[in-house]
Amino acid sequence: MTVSESLSVWSNRDFRLVLGGGFVNNVGDWLLAVALPAFVYIETGSGRATAAIVVIELLVAIVWGPYGGSLVDRWDLRRTVILTNVLQAICLVPLLAVTADRVWPAFIVAGVQGLLREVNAPASFALVPRIVPAEQLTAANAANAAGGSLARLIGSPIQGGFQRVLCPFQRDQGIGPWLLRPLEPGPTQPPVMGRFPRPHHRRPL
């Protein structure tokens, strides 16, 4: 891969659109991977429910992952990427129904998001060779991989920042007090004896 090849791939408008869209989608995936368990723990205070979310995400990736790539080869890649991105956004709506006594919508969201993710990811990678010439494919794959790594690095910290902003509304639940502990005022120092004047007592008549 020469320098000219690595630079010329950026002149491809379709590649820039695919790379930018994939980057935003990957940031959202990693943000959700951290935010969903934290959200469940804040709403329910249950460690078991939080662990169940993580287990569901892992099981879907293990079981459904090998089939997602094979299905992508039979479908239109562009439509598949667009449709899965739209469905991933819509599937977040059931989280509004999650409460301490009703956590099952979060389990469904975790499962469906995992299914869509295992279809969207291979479709995004398979779309690159369709829009990039063969001599620029190495540079395009390198840029695509770098974008995925960068999304992983910033997705989780962004969620942490959102958590700190939103936690004042959840101070009495879950991990809110723990995250806000650095912002809590320190203990007040007790007054030193003799610093304040004694109260004046009136002499009885």
Short mmCIF file of N, CA and C in Angstrom, two decimals, residues 13-195:
data_model
loop_
_atom_site.label_atom_id
_atom_site.label_comp_id
_atom_site.label_asym_id
_atom_site.label_seq_id
_atom_site.Cartn_x
_atom_site.Cartn_y
_atom_site.Cartn_z
N ARG A 13 -16.31 9.45 -2.61
CA ARG A 13 -17.41 9.96 -1.79
C ARG A 13 -18.21 8.83 -1.15
N ASP A 14 -18.47 7.77 -1.90
CA ASP A 14 -19.23 6.65 -1.34
C ASP A 14 -18.51 6.01 -0.16
N PHE A 15 -17.19 5.90 -0.28
CA PHE A 15 -16.43 5.32 0.83
C PHE A 15 -16.49 6.21 2.06
N ARG A 16 -16.41 7.51 1.87
CA ARG A 16 -16.50 8.42 3.02
C ARG A 16 -17.85 8.31 3.71
N LEU A 17 -18.90 8.17 2.92
CA LEU A 17 -20.23 8.03 3.51
C LEU A 17 -20.36 6.72 4.29
N VAL A 18 -19.86 5.64 3.70
CA VAL A 18 -19.94 4.34 4.39
C VAL A 18 -19.10 4.35 5.65
N LEU A 19 -17.90 4.92 5.55
CA LEU A 19 -17.02 4.96 6.72
C LEU A 19 -17.62 5.84 7.82
N GLY A 20 -18.14 7.00 7.46
CA GLY A 20 -18.74 7.87 8.46
C GLY A 20 -19.98 7.27 9.10
N GLY A 21 -20.84 6.68 8.28
CA GLY A 21 -22.03 6.03 8.84
C GLY A 21 -21.68 4.86 9.72
N GLY A 22 -20.70 4.06 9.30
CA GLY A 22 -20.27 2.94 10.14
C GLY A 22 -19.65 3.39 11.44
N PHE A 23 -18.92 4.50 11.40
CA PHE A 23 -18.31 5.02 12.63
C PHE A 23 -19.37 5.45 13.63
N VAL A 24 -20.37 6.19 13.16
CA VAL A 24 -21.45 6.63 14.05
C VAL A 24 -22.20 5.43 14.61
N ASN A 25 -22.45 4.44 13.76
CA ASN A 25 -23.16 3.25 14.21
C ASN A 25 -22.35 2.47 15.24
N ASN A 26 -21.04 2.37 15.04
CA ASN A 26 -20.20 1.65 15.99
C ASN A 26 -20.11 2.38 17.33
N VAL A 27 -20.05 3.71 17.28
CA VAL A 27 -20.07 4.46 18.54
C VAL A 27 -21.36 4.18 19.30
N GLY A 28 -22.48 4.17 18.58
CA GLY A 28 -23.75 3.86 19.23
C GLY A 28 -23.79 2.46 19.79
N ASP A 29 -23.22 1.49 19.08
CA ASP A 29 -23.20 0.11 19.57
C ASP A 29 -22.41 -0.01 20.86
N TRP A 30 -21.24 0.60 20.92
CA TRP A 30 -20.42 0.51 22.13
C TRP A 30 -21.00 1.34 23.26
N LEU A 31 -21.65 2.45 22.93
CA LEU A 31 -22.32 3.22 23.96
C LEU A 31 -23.46 2.41 24.57
N LEU A 32 -24.23 1.73 23.71
CA LEU A 32 -25.34 0.92 24.20
C LEU A 32 -24.85 -0.28 24.99
N ALA A 33 -23.72 -0.85 24.58
CA ALA A 33 -23.20 -2.02 25.29
C ALA A 33 -22.90 -1.71 26.75
N VAL A 34 -22.53 -0.47 27.04
CA VAL A 34 -22.27 -0.06 28.42
C VAL A 34 -23.52 0.54 29.06
N ALA A 35 -24.28 1.29 28.27
CA ALA A 35 -25.42 2.02 28.84
C ALA A 35 -26.57 1.10 29.22
N LEU A 36 -26.81 0.04 28.44
CA LEU A 36 -27.96 -0.81 28.72
C LEU A 36 -27.84 -1.53 30.06
N PRO A 37 -26.72 -2.18 30.38
CA PRO A 37 -26.61 -2.76 31.73
C PRO A 37 -26.69 -1.72 32.83
N ALA A 38 -26.07 -0.55 32.61
CA ALA A 38 -26.13 0.50 33.63
C ALA A 38 -27.55 1.00 33.82
N PHE A 39 -28.28 1.14 32.72
CA PHE A 39 -29.67 1.59 32.80
C PHE A 39 -30.52 0.59 33.57
N VAL A 40 -30.33 -0.69 33.30
CA VAL A 40 -31.11 -1.72 34.01
C VAL A 40 -30.78 -1.71 35.50
N TYR A 41 -29.51 -1.53 35.82
CA TYR A 41 -29.13 -1.52 37.24
C TYR A 41 -29.71 -0.30 37.95
N ILE A 42 -29.72 0.85 37.28
CA ILE A 42 -30.27 2.06 37.89
C ILE A 42 -31.77 1.91 38.12
N GLU A 43 -32.46 1.32 37.15
CA GLU A 43 -33.91 1.21 37.26
C GLU A 43 -34.34 0.12 38.23
N THR A 44 -33.58 -0.97 38.31
CA THR A 44 -34.02 -2.11 39.11
C THR A 44 -33.20 -2.32 40.37
N GLY A 45 -31.93 -1.90 40.36
CA GLY A 45 -31.06 -2.18 41.49
C GLY A 45 -30.71 -3.65 41.62
N SER A 46 -30.94 -4.43 40.57
CA SER A 46 -30.72 -5.88 40.61
C SER A 46 -29.45 -6.24 39.87
N GLY A 47 -28.53 -6.89 40.57
CA GLY A 47 -27.32 -7.37 39.91
C GLY A 47 -27.60 -8.53 38.98
N ARG A 48 -28.59 -9.36 39.31
CA ARG A 48 -28.94 -10.48 38.45
C ARG A 48 -29.50 -10.01 37.11
N ALA A 49 -30.37 -9.02 37.15
CA ALA A 49 -30.92 -8.49 35.90
C ALA A 49 -29.83 -7.85 35.04
N THR A 50 -28.90 -7.17 35.68
CA THR A 50 -27.80 -6.55 34.94
C THR A 50 -26.92 -7.61 34.30
N ALA A 51 -26.61 -8.67 35.05
CA ALA A 51 -25.80 -9.76 34.49
C ALA A 51 -26.54 -10.47 33.37
N ALA A 52 -27.86 -10.58 33.49
CA ALA A 52 -28.64 -11.24 32.44
C ALA A 52 -28.55 -10.48 31.12
N ILE A 53 -28.51 -9.16 31.19
CA ILE A 53 -28.37 -8.36 29.96
C ILE A 53 -27.06 -8.69 29.26
N VAL A 54 -25.98 -8.76 30.02
CA VAL A 54 -24.67 -9.06 29.44
C VAL A 54 -24.65 -10.47 28.86
N VAL A 55 -25.24 -11.43 29.57
CA VAL A 55 -25.27 -12.81 29.09
C VAL A 55 -26.07 -12.92 27.80
N ILE A 56 -27.20 -12.23 27.72
CA ILE A 56 -28.00 -12.26 26.50
C ILE A 56 -27.21 -11.72 25.32
N GLU A 57 -26.52 -10.61 25.50
CA GLU A 57 -25.73 -10.04 24.41
C GLU A 57 -24.65 -10.99 23.94
N LEU A 58 -23.98 -11.67 24.88
CA LEU A 58 -22.93 -12.61 24.51
C LEU A 58 -23.49 -13.83 23.81
N LEU A 59 -24.60 -14.37 24.30
CA LEU A 59 -25.20 -15.56 23.69
C LEU A 59 -25.66 -15.27 22.27
N VAL A 60 -26.26 -14.11 22.06
CA VAL A 60 -26.70 -13.76 20.71
C VAL A 60 -25.52 -13.67 19.76
N ALA A 61 -24.42 -13.07 20.21
CA ALA A 61 -23.24 -12.96 19.36
C ALA A 61 -22.65 -14.32 19.03
N ILE A 62 -22.66 -15.25 20.00
CA ILE A 62 -22.09 -16.57 19.77
C ILE A 62 -22.97 -17.42 18.87
N VAL A 63 -24.28 -17.41 19.13
CA VAL A 63 -25.19 -18.29 18.40
C VAL A 63 -25.56 -17.72 17.04
N TRP A 64 -25.86 -16.43 16.98
CA TRP A 64 -26.38 -15.83 15.76
C TRP A 64 -25.27 -15.30 14.86
N GLY A 65 -24.10 -15.03 15.40
CA GLY A 65 -23.03 -14.45 14.62
C GLY A 65 -22.68 -15.20 13.34
N PRO A 66 -22.48 -16.53 13.39
CA PRO A 66 -22.12 -17.25 12.15
C PRO A 66 -23.19 -17.19 11.08
N TYR A 67 -24.45 -17.04 11.46
CA TYR A 67 -25.53 -17.02 10.48
C TYR A 67 -25.77 -15.63 9.90
N GLY A 68 -25.44 -14.60 10.67
CA GLY A 68 -25.67 -13.25 10.19
C GLY A 68 -24.88 -12.93 8.93
N GLY A 69 -23.61 -13.34 8.90
CA GLY A 69 -22.79 -13.08 7.72
C GLY A 69 -23.26 -13.82 6.49
N SER A 70 -23.73 -15.06 6.66
CA SER A 70 -24.20 -15.83 5.51
C SER A 70 -25.49 -15.25 4.94
N LEU A 71 -26.34 -14.71 5.80
CA LEU A 71 -27.57 -14.10 5.30
C LEU A 71 -27.29 -12.81 4.55
N VAL A 72 -26.28 -12.07 5.00
CA VAL A 72 -25.94 -10.80 4.35
C VAL A 72 -25.55 -11.01 2.89
N ASP A 73 -24.89 -12.12 2.59
CA ASP A 73 -24.45 -12.39 1.22
C ASP A 73 -25.62 -12.53 0.26
N ARG A 74 -26.81 -12.82 0.77
CA ARG A 74 -27.98 -13.02 -0.09
C ARG A 74 -28.81 -11.75 -0.25
N TRP A 75 -28.53 -10.74 0.51
CA TRP A 75 -29.35 -9.53 0.51
C TRP A 75 -28.60 -8.36 -0.11
N ASP A 76 -29.35 -7.33 -0.45
CA ASP A 76 -28.74 -6.09 -0.93
C ASP A 76 -28.03 -5.41 0.24
N LEU A 77 -26.74 -5.19 0.10
CA LEU A 77 -25.94 -4.71 1.23
C LEU A 77 -26.35 -3.30 1.66
N ARG A 78 -26.56 -2.43 0.71
CA ARG A 78 -26.90 -1.04 1.06
C ARG A 78 -28.21 -0.99 1.82
N ARG A 79 -29.22 -1.67 1.33
CA ARG A 79 -30.51 -1.68 2.02
C ARG A 79 -30.41 -2.37 3.37
N THR A 80 -29.59 -3.38 3.45
CA THR A 80 -29.43 -4.09 4.73
C THR A 80 -28.83 -3.18 5.79
N VAL A 81 -27.80 -2.42 5.42
CA VAL A 81 -27.17 -1.50 6.38
C VAL A 81 -28.16 -0.43 6.83
N ILE A 82 -28.88 0.16 5.88
CA ILE A 82 -29.83 1.22 6.23
C ILE A 82 -30.96 0.67 7.11
N LEU A 83 -31.50 -0.48 6.72
CA LEU A 83 -32.63 -1.05 7.46
C LEU A 83 -32.24 -1.44 8.88
N THR A 84 -31.09 -2.07 9.04
CA THR A 84 -30.67 -2.47 10.38
C THR A 84 -30.38 -1.27 11.27
N ASN A 85 -29.83 -0.20 10.70
CA ASN A 85 -29.60 1.01 11.49
C ASN A 85 -30.92 1.62 11.97
N VAL A 86 -31.91 1.66 11.09
CA VAL A 86 -33.21 2.21 11.47
C VAL A 86 -33.87 1.34 12.53
N LEU A 87 -33.81 0.03 12.35
CA LEU A 87 -34.43 -0.87 13.32
C LEU A 87 -33.73 -0.81 14.68
N GLN A 88 -32.42 -0.62 14.67
CA GLN A 88 -31.71 -0.50 15.95
C GLN A 88 -32.18 0.72 16.73
N ALA A 89 -32.47 1.81 16.03
CA ALA A 89 -32.97 3.00 16.71
C ALA A 89 -34.39 2.78 17.23
N ILE A 90 -35.24 2.15 16.43
CA ILE A 90 -36.63 1.93 16.84
C ILE A 90 -36.71 0.98 18.02
N CYS A 91 -35.82 -0.01 18.04
CA CYS A 91 -35.88 -1.03 19.09
C CYS A 91 -35.49 -0.51 20.47
N LEU A 92 -35.03 0.73 20.56
CA LEU A 92 -34.73 1.30 21.87
C LEU A 92 -35.98 1.82 22.58
N VAL A 93 -37.07 1.99 21.85
CA VAL A 93 -38.29 2.56 22.44
C VAL A 93 -38.82 1.73 23.61
N PRO A 94 -38.82 0.38 23.56
CA PRO A 94 -39.34 -0.38 24.71
C PRO A 94 -38.62 -0.12 26.02
N LEU A 95 -37.43 0.48 25.99
CA LEU A 95 -36.75 0.78 27.25
C LEU A 95 -37.52 1.78 28.09
N LEU A 96 -38.42 2.54 27.47
CA LEU A 96 -39.23 3.49 28.23
C LEU A 96 -40.19 2.78 29.18
N ALA A 97 -40.45 1.50 28.93
CA ALA A 97 -41.38 0.75 29.77
C ALA A 97 -40.69 0.01 30.91
N VAL A 98 -39.37 0.11 31.00
CA VAL A 98 -38.63 -0.61 32.04
C VAL A 98 -38.80 0.09 33.37
N THR A 99 -39.18 -0.69 34.38
CA THR A 99 -39.27 -0.21 35.76
C THR A 99 -38.64 -1.24 36.68
N ALA A 100 -38.65 -0.97 37.97
CA ALA A 100 -38.08 -1.91 38.92
C ALA A 100 -38.83 -3.23 38.93
N ASP A 101 -40.12 -3.20 38.61
CA ASP A 101 -40.94 -4.41 38.61
C ASP A 101 -41.16 -4.97 37.22
N ARG A 102 -40.72 -4.28 36.20
CA ARG A 102 -40.93 -4.74 34.82
C ARG A 102 -39.65 -4.54 34.04
N VAL A 103 -38.80 -5.56 34.05
CA VAL A 103 -37.49 -5.47 33.41
C VAL A 103 -37.43 -6.25 32.11
N TRP A 104 -38.45 -7.05 31.81
CA TRP A 104 -38.39 -7.91 30.63
C TRP A 104 -38.23 -7.14 29.32
N PRO A 105 -38.75 -5.89 29.15
CA PRO A 105 -38.49 -5.19 27.89
C PRO A 105 -37.00 -4.97 27.61
N ALA A 106 -36.22 -4.80 28.66
CA ALA A 106 -34.77 -4.62 28.46
C ALA A 106 -34.14 -5.90 27.92
N PHE A 107 -34.61 -7.06 28.35
CA PHE A 107 -34.09 -8.32 27.83
C PHE A 107 -34.39 -8.45 26.33
N ILE A 108 -35.59 -8.06 25.94
CA ILE A 108 -35.95 -8.12 24.52
C ILE A 108 -35.09 -7.16 23.71
N VAL A 109 -34.89 -5.96 24.23
CA VAL A 109 -34.05 -4.98 23.53
C VAL A 109 -32.63 -5.51 23.35
N ALA A 110 -32.08 -6.11 24.40
CA ALA A 110 -30.72 -6.65 24.31
C ALA A 110 -30.63 -7.74 23.25
N GLY A 111 -31.63 -8.62 23.21
CA GLY A 111 -31.60 -9.70 22.22
C GLY A 111 -31.76 -9.20 20.80
N VAL A 112 -32.72 -8.31 20.58
CA VAL A 112 -32.96 -7.80 19.23
C VAL A 112 -31.79 -6.94 18.75
N GLN A 113 -31.25 -6.12 19.63
CA GLN A 113 -30.09 -5.32 19.25
C GLN A 113 -28.91 -6.20 18.86
N GLY A 114 -28.73 -7.30 19.59
CA GLY A 114 -27.65 -8.23 19.24
C GLY A 114 -27.86 -8.86 17.88
N LEU A 115 -29.10 -9.26 17.59
CA LEU A 115 -29.41 -9.84 16.28
C LEU A 115 -29.12 -8.86 15.15
N LEU A 116 -29.58 -7.63 15.32
CA LEU A 116 -29.37 -6.62 14.28
C LEU A 116 -27.90 -6.27 14.13
N ARG A 117 -27.17 -6.25 15.24
CA ARG A 117 -25.75 -5.91 15.19
C ARG A 117 -24.97 -6.96 14.40
N GLU A 118 -25.32 -8.22 14.58
CA GLU A 118 -24.60 -9.28 13.88
C GLU A 118 -24.93 -9.33 12.40
N VAL A 119 -25.94 -8.62 11.96
CA VAL A 119 -26.24 -8.49 10.54
C VAL A 119 -25.62 -7.20 9.98
N ASN A 120 -25.70 -6.14 10.76
CA ASN A 120 -25.20 -4.85 10.29
C ASN A 120 -23.69 -4.84 10.11
N ALA A 121 -22.97 -5.43 11.07
CA ALA A 121 -21.50 -5.39 11.02
C ALA A 121 -20.93 -6.07 9.77
N PRO A 122 -21.30 -7.33 9.47
CA PRO A 122 -20.75 -7.93 8.24
C PRO A 122 -21.22 -7.24 6.97
N ALA A 123 -22.44 -6.69 6.99
CA ALA A 123 -22.91 -5.98 5.80
C ALA A 123 -22.09 -4.72 5.55
N SER A 124 -21.73 -4.02 6.62
CA SER A 124 -20.92 -2.81 6.46
C SER A 124 -19.54 -3.13 5.91
N PHE A 125 -18.92 -4.20 6.41
CA PHE A 125 -17.59 -4.57 5.90
C PHE A 125 -17.67 -5.09 4.47
N ALA A 126 -18.72 -5.85 4.15
CA ALA A 126 -18.84 -6.39 2.80
C ALA A 126 -19.17 -5.32 1.78
N LEU A 127 -19.69 -4.19 2.24
CA LEU A 127 -20.04 -3.12 1.31
C LEU A 127 -18.81 -2.38 0.79
N VAL A 128 -17.72 -2.41 1.54
CA VAL A 128 -16.52 -1.66 1.14
C VAL A 128 -15.95 -2.15 -0.19
N PRO A 129 -15.76 -3.46 -0.42
CA PRO A 129 -15.21 -3.89 -1.72
C PRO A 129 -16.11 -3.56 -2.90
N ARG A 130 -17.39 -3.30 -2.65
CA ARG A 130 -18.30 -2.98 -3.75
C ARG A 130 -18.15 -1.54 -4.23
N ILE A 131 -17.59 -0.67 -3.41
CA ILE A 131 -17.51 0.75 -3.76
C ILE A 131 -16.08 1.25 -3.90
N VAL A 132 -15.10 0.39 -3.62
CA VAL A 132 -13.69 0.80 -3.67
C VAL A 132 -12.97 -0.06 -4.70
N PRO A 133 -12.14 0.53 -5.58
CA PRO A 133 -11.36 -0.26 -6.53
C PRO A 133 -10.41 -1.22 -5.82
N ALA A 134 -10.02 -2.25 -6.53
CA ALA A 134 -9.18 -3.29 -5.93
C ALA A 134 -7.85 -2.74 -5.44
N GLU A 135 -7.27 -1.78 -6.16
CA GLU A 135 -5.96 -1.25 -5.76
C GLU A 135 -6.06 -0.37 -4.50
N GLN A 136 -7.25 0.07 -4.13
CA GLN A 136 -7.44 0.89 -2.93
C GLN A 136 -8.06 0.11 -1.78
N LEU A 137 -8.28 -1.17 -1.98
CA LEU A 137 -9.00 -1.95 -0.98
C LEU A 137 -8.21 -2.09 0.32
N THR A 138 -6.90 -2.24 0.22
CA THR A 138 -6.08 -2.36 1.43
C THR A 138 -6.17 -1.11 2.29
N ALA A 139 -6.05 0.04 1.65
CA ALA A 139 -6.16 1.29 2.40
C ALA A 139 -7.56 1.47 2.97
N ALA A 140 -8.58 1.07 2.22
CA ALA A 140 -9.95 1.21 2.70
C ALA A 140 -10.21 0.31 3.90
N ASN A 141 -9.73 -0.93 3.85
CA ASN A 141 -9.91 -1.84 4.98
C ASN A 141 -9.17 -1.34 6.22
N ALA A 142 -7.97 -0.77 6.00
CA ALA A 142 -7.23 -0.23 7.14
C ALA A 142 -7.97 0.94 7.78
N ALA A 143 -8.52 1.82 6.95
CA ALA A 143 -9.28 2.95 7.49
C ALA A 143 -10.55 2.48 8.19
N ASN A 144 -11.19 1.46 7.64
CA ASN A 144 -12.40 0.93 8.25
C ASN A 144 -12.10 0.31 9.61
N ALA A 145 -11.01 -0.44 9.69
CA ALA A 145 -10.63 -1.05 10.97
C ALA A 145 -10.25 0.01 12.00
N ALA A 146 -9.54 1.05 11.55
CA ALA A 146 -9.17 2.13 12.47
C ALA A 146 -10.40 2.86 12.98
N GLY A 147 -11.38 3.06 12.11
CA GLY A 147 -12.61 3.70 12.55
C GLY A 147 -13.36 2.88 13.58
N GLY A 148 -13.37 1.54 13.40
CA GLY A 148 -14.01 0.69 14.39
C GLY A 148 -13.31 0.73 15.73
N SER A 149 -11.97 0.75 15.71
CA SER A 149 -11.22 0.82 16.97
C SER A 149 -11.44 2.17 17.66
N LEU A 150 -11.47 3.24 16.88
CA LEU A 150 -11.70 4.56 17.46
C LEU A 150 -13.10 4.66 18.07
N ALA A 151 -14.08 4.06 17.40
CA ALA A 151 -15.44 4.06 17.95
C ALA A 151 -15.50 3.31 19.26
N ARG A 152 -14.75 2.24 19.36
CA ARG A 152 -14.71 1.48 20.62
C ARG A 152 -14.09 2.31 21.74
N LEU A 153 -13.08 3.10 21.40
CA LEU A 153 -12.39 3.89 22.42
C LEU A 153 -13.25 5.03 22.96
N ILE A 154 -14.06 5.65 22.11
CA ILE A 154 -14.81 6.83 22.55
C ILE A 154 -16.26 6.51 22.90
N GLY A 155 -16.78 5.35 22.48
CA GLY A 155 -18.18 5.04 22.77
C GLY A 155 -18.46 4.90 24.25
N SER A 156 -17.65 4.12 24.95
CA SER A 156 -17.86 3.91 26.39
C SER A 156 -17.63 5.18 27.20
N PRO A 157 -16.55 5.96 26.96
CA PRO A 157 -16.41 7.21 27.71
C PRO A 157 -17.55 8.19 27.49
N ILE A 158 -18.11 8.24 26.29
CA ILE A 158 -19.25 9.12 26.06
C ILE A 158 -20.41 8.70 26.94
N GLN A 159 -20.65 7.39 27.04
CA GLN A 159 -21.72 6.92 27.91
C GLN A 159 -21.46 7.30 29.36
N GLY A 160 -20.19 7.21 29.77
CA GLY A 160 -19.86 7.60 31.14
C GLY A 160 -20.15 9.06 31.40
N GLY A 161 -19.88 9.91 30.41
CA GLY A 161 -20.19 11.33 30.56
C GLY A 161 -21.68 11.58 30.66
N PHE A 162 -22.46 10.89 29.82
CA PHE A 162 -23.91 11.01 29.91
C PHE A 162 -24.41 10.55 31.27
N GLN A 163 -23.79 9.48 31.78
CA GLN A 163 -24.23 8.94 33.06
C GLN A 163 -24.03 9.96 34.18
N ARG A 164 -22.92 10.66 34.14
CA ARG A 164 -22.67 11.67 35.18
C ARG A 164 -23.66 12.82 35.09
N VAL A 165 -24.06 13.16 33.87
CA VAL A 165 -25.00 14.26 33.71
C VAL A 165 -26.40 13.86 34.17
N LEU A 166 -26.79 12.62 33.87
CA LEU A 166 -28.14 12.18 34.17
C LEU A 166 -28.31 11.64 35.57
N CYS A 167 -27.21 11.31 36.23
CA CYS A 167 -27.33 10.68 37.54
C CYS A 167 -27.94 11.57 38.61
N PRO A 168 -27.86 12.90 38.57
CA PRO A 168 -28.56 13.68 39.59
C PRO A 168 -30.04 13.39 39.68
N PHE A 169 -30.64 12.90 38.57
CA PHE A 169 -32.04 12.55 38.61
C PHE A 169 -32.26 11.15 39.17
N GLN A 170 -31.18 10.40 39.41
CA GLN A 170 -31.28 9.05 39.92
C GLN A 170 -30.41 8.89 41.15
N ARG A 171 -30.32 9.91 41.97
CA ARG A 171 -29.39 9.90 43.09
C ARG A 171 -29.75 8.85 44.13
N ASP A 172 -31.03 8.48 44.21
CA ASP A 172 -31.45 7.53 45.22
C ASP A 172 -31.51 6.11 44.69
N GLN A 173 -30.98 5.85 43.49
CA GLN A 173 -31.07 4.53 42.91
C GLN A 173 -29.72 4.12 42.36
N GLY A 174 -29.51 2.80 42.38
CA GLY A 174 -28.43 2.18 41.63
C GLY A 174 -27.08 2.82 41.80
N ILE A 175 -26.40 3.03 40.67
CA ILE A 175 -25.02 3.48 40.68
C ILE A 175 -24.93 5.00 40.68
N GLY A 176 -26.06 5.70 40.73
CA GLY A 176 -26.02 7.16 40.72
C GLY A 176 -25.17 7.74 41.84
N PRO A 177 -25.42 7.37 43.12
CA PRO A 177 -24.59 7.93 44.19
C PRO A 177 -23.12 7.58 44.05
N TRP A 178 -22.83 6.39 43.53
CA TRP A 178 -21.42 5.99 43.40
C TRP A 178 -20.71 6.85 42.37
N LEU A 179 -21.38 7.14 41.24
CA LEU A 179 -20.76 7.96 40.21
C LEU A 179 -20.65 9.42 40.64
N LEU A 180 -21.58 9.85 41.48
CA LEU A 180 -21.57 11.25 41.91
C LEU A 180 -20.75 11.47 43.16
N ARG A 181 -20.18 10.43 43.72
CA ARG A 181 -19.44 10.57 44.97
C ARG A 181 -18.31 11.60 44.87
N PRO A 182 -17.54 11.66 43.74
CA PRO A 182 -16.50 12.70 43.67
C PRO A 182 -17.06 14.12 43.68
N LEU A 183 -18.35 14.29 43.35
CA LEU A 183 -18.93 15.62 43.31
C LEU A 183 -19.59 16.01 44.62
N GLU A 184 -19.71 15.06 45.56
CA GLU A 184 -20.37 15.36 46.82
C GLU A 184 -19.49 16.26 47.67
N PRO A 185 -20.08 17.23 48.39
CA PRO A 185 -19.26 18.07 49.28
C PRO A 185 -18.71 17.26 50.43
N GLY A 186 -17.52 17.62 50.86
CA GLY A 186 -16.87 16.91 51.96
C GLY A 186 -17.55 17.20 53.28
N PRO A 187 -17.17 16.47 54.31
CA PRO A 187 -17.77 16.68 55.63
C PRO A 187 -17.43 18.06 56.17
N THR A 188 -18.41 18.67 56.80
CA THR A 188 -18.19 20.00 57.36
C THR A 188 -17.41 19.89 58.66
N GLN A 189 -16.54 20.86 58.88
CA GLN A 189 -15.71 20.86 60.08
C GLN A 189 -16.51 21.38 61.27
N PRO A 190 -16.52 20.68 62.38
CA PRO A 190 -17.29 21.14 63.55
C PRO A 190 -16.71 22.44 64.07
N PRO A 191 -17.56 23.30 64.63
CA PRO A 191 -17.07 24.59 65.14
C PRO A 191 -16.15 24.40 66.32
N VAL A 192 -15.15 25.24 66.39
CA VAL A 192 -14.18 25.20 67.48
C VAL A 192 -14.77 25.88 68.70
N MET A 193 -14.55 25.26 69.86
CA MET A 193 -15.10 25.81 71.10
C MET A 193 -14.53 27.20 71.36
N GLY A 194 -15.38 28.09 71.71
CA GLY A 194 -14.93 29.44 72.02
C GLY A 194 -14.92 30.37 70.83
N ARG A 195 -15.20 29.82 69.60
CA ARG A 195 -15.17 30.69 68.44
C ARG A 195 -16.43 31.54 68.36
#
